[in-house]
mmCIF file of C-alpha atoms in Angstrom:
data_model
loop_
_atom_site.group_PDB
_atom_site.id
_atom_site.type_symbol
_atom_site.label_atom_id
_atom_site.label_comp_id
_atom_site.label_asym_id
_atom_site.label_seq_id
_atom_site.Cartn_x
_atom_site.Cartn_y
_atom_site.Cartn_z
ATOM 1 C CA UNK A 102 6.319 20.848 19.707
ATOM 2 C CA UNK A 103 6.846 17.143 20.936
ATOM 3 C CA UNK A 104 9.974 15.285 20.868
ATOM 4 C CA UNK A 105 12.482 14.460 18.157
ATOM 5 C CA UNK A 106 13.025 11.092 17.483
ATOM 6 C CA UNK A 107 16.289 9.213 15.375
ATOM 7 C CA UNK A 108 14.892 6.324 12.886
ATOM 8 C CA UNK A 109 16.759 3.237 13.444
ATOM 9 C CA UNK A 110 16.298 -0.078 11.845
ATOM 10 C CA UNK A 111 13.641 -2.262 12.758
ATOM 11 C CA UNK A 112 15.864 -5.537 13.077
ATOM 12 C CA UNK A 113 14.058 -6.247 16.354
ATOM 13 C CA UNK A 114 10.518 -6.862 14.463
ATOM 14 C CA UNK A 115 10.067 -10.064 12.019
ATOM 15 C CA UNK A 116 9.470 -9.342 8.654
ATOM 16 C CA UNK A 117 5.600 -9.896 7.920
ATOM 17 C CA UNK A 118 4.969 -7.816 5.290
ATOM 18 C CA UNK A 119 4.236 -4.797 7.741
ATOM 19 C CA UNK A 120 5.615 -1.924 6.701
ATOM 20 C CA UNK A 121 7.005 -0.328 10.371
ATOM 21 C CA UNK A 122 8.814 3.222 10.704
ATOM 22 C CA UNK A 123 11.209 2.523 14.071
ATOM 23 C CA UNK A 124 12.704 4.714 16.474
ATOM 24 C CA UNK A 125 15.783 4.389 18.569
ATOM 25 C CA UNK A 126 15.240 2.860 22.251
ATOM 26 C CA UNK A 127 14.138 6.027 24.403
ATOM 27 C CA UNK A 128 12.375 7.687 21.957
ATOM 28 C CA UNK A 129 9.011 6.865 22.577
ATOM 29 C CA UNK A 130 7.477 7.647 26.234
ATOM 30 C CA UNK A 131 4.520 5.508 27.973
ATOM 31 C CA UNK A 132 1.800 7.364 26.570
ATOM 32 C CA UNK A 133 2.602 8.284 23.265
ATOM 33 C CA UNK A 134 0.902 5.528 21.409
ATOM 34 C CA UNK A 135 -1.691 6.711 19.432
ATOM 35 C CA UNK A 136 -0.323 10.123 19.172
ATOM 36 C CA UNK A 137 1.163 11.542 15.536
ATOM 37 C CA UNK A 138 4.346 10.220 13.983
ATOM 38 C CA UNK A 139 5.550 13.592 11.930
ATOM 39 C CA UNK A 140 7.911 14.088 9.419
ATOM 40 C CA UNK A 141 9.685 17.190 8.199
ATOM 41 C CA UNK A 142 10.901 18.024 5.226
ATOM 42 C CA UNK A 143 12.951 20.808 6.459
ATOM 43 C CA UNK A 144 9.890 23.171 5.694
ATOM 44 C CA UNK A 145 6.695 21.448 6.996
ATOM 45 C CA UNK A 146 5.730 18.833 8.749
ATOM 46 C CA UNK A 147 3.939 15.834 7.813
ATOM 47 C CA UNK A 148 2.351 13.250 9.417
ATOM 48 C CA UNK A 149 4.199 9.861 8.226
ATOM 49 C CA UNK A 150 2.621 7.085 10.987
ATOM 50 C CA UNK A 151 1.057 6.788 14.444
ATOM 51 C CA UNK A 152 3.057 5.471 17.480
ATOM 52 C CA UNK A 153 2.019 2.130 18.345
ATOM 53 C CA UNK A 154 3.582 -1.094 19.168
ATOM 54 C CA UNK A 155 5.644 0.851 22.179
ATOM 55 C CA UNK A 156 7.381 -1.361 24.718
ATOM 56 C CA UNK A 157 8.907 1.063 26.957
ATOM 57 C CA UNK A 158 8.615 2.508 30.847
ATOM 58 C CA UNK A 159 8.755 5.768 31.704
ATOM 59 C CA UNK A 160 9.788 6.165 35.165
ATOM 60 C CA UNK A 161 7.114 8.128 37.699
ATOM 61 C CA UNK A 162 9.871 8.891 39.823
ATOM 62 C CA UNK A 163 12.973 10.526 38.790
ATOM 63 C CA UNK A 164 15.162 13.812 38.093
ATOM 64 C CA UNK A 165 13.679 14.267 35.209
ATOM 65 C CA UNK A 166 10.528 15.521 37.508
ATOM 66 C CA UNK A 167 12.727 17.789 39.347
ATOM 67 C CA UNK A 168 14.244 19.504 35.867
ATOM 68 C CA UNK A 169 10.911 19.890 34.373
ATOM 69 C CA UNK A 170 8.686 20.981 38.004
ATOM 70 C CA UNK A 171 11.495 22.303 40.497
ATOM 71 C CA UNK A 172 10.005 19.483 42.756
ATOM 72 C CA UNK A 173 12.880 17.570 44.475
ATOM 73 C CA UNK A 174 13.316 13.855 43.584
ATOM 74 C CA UNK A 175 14.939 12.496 46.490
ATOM 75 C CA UNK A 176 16.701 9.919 44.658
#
């Protein structure tokens, strides 16, 4: 399964008369948008929105590498 997310406000946005599920900053990875926005209900899961709007950067170079491959970072 893909990552959990907190919902945060959406203070950030102006209010157009969108209606806009938000996530807290580092949530969301590059690549993501477009992919399922799921909700549980303790039980099931749901899918609530799509990922879209994303303004983030996911490093290509980083520990993170190293935890996940065993391929040393150098940083």
């Amino acid at each position: 399964m893909g990552r959990s997310a907190k919902l945060t406000e959406c203070a950030y946005l102006p209010n157009d008369g969108h209606q806009r599920i938000c996530v807290e900053k580092n949530t969301i990875q590059t690549g993501d948008s477009g992919g399922a926005l799921l909700g549980s209900n303790g039980t099931n899961f749901v899918q609530i929105g799509v990922a879209s709007l994303a303004s983030t950067y996911s490093p290509l170079d980083g520990c993170w590498i190293e935890r996940i491959t065993g391929v040393e970072c150098g940083i």
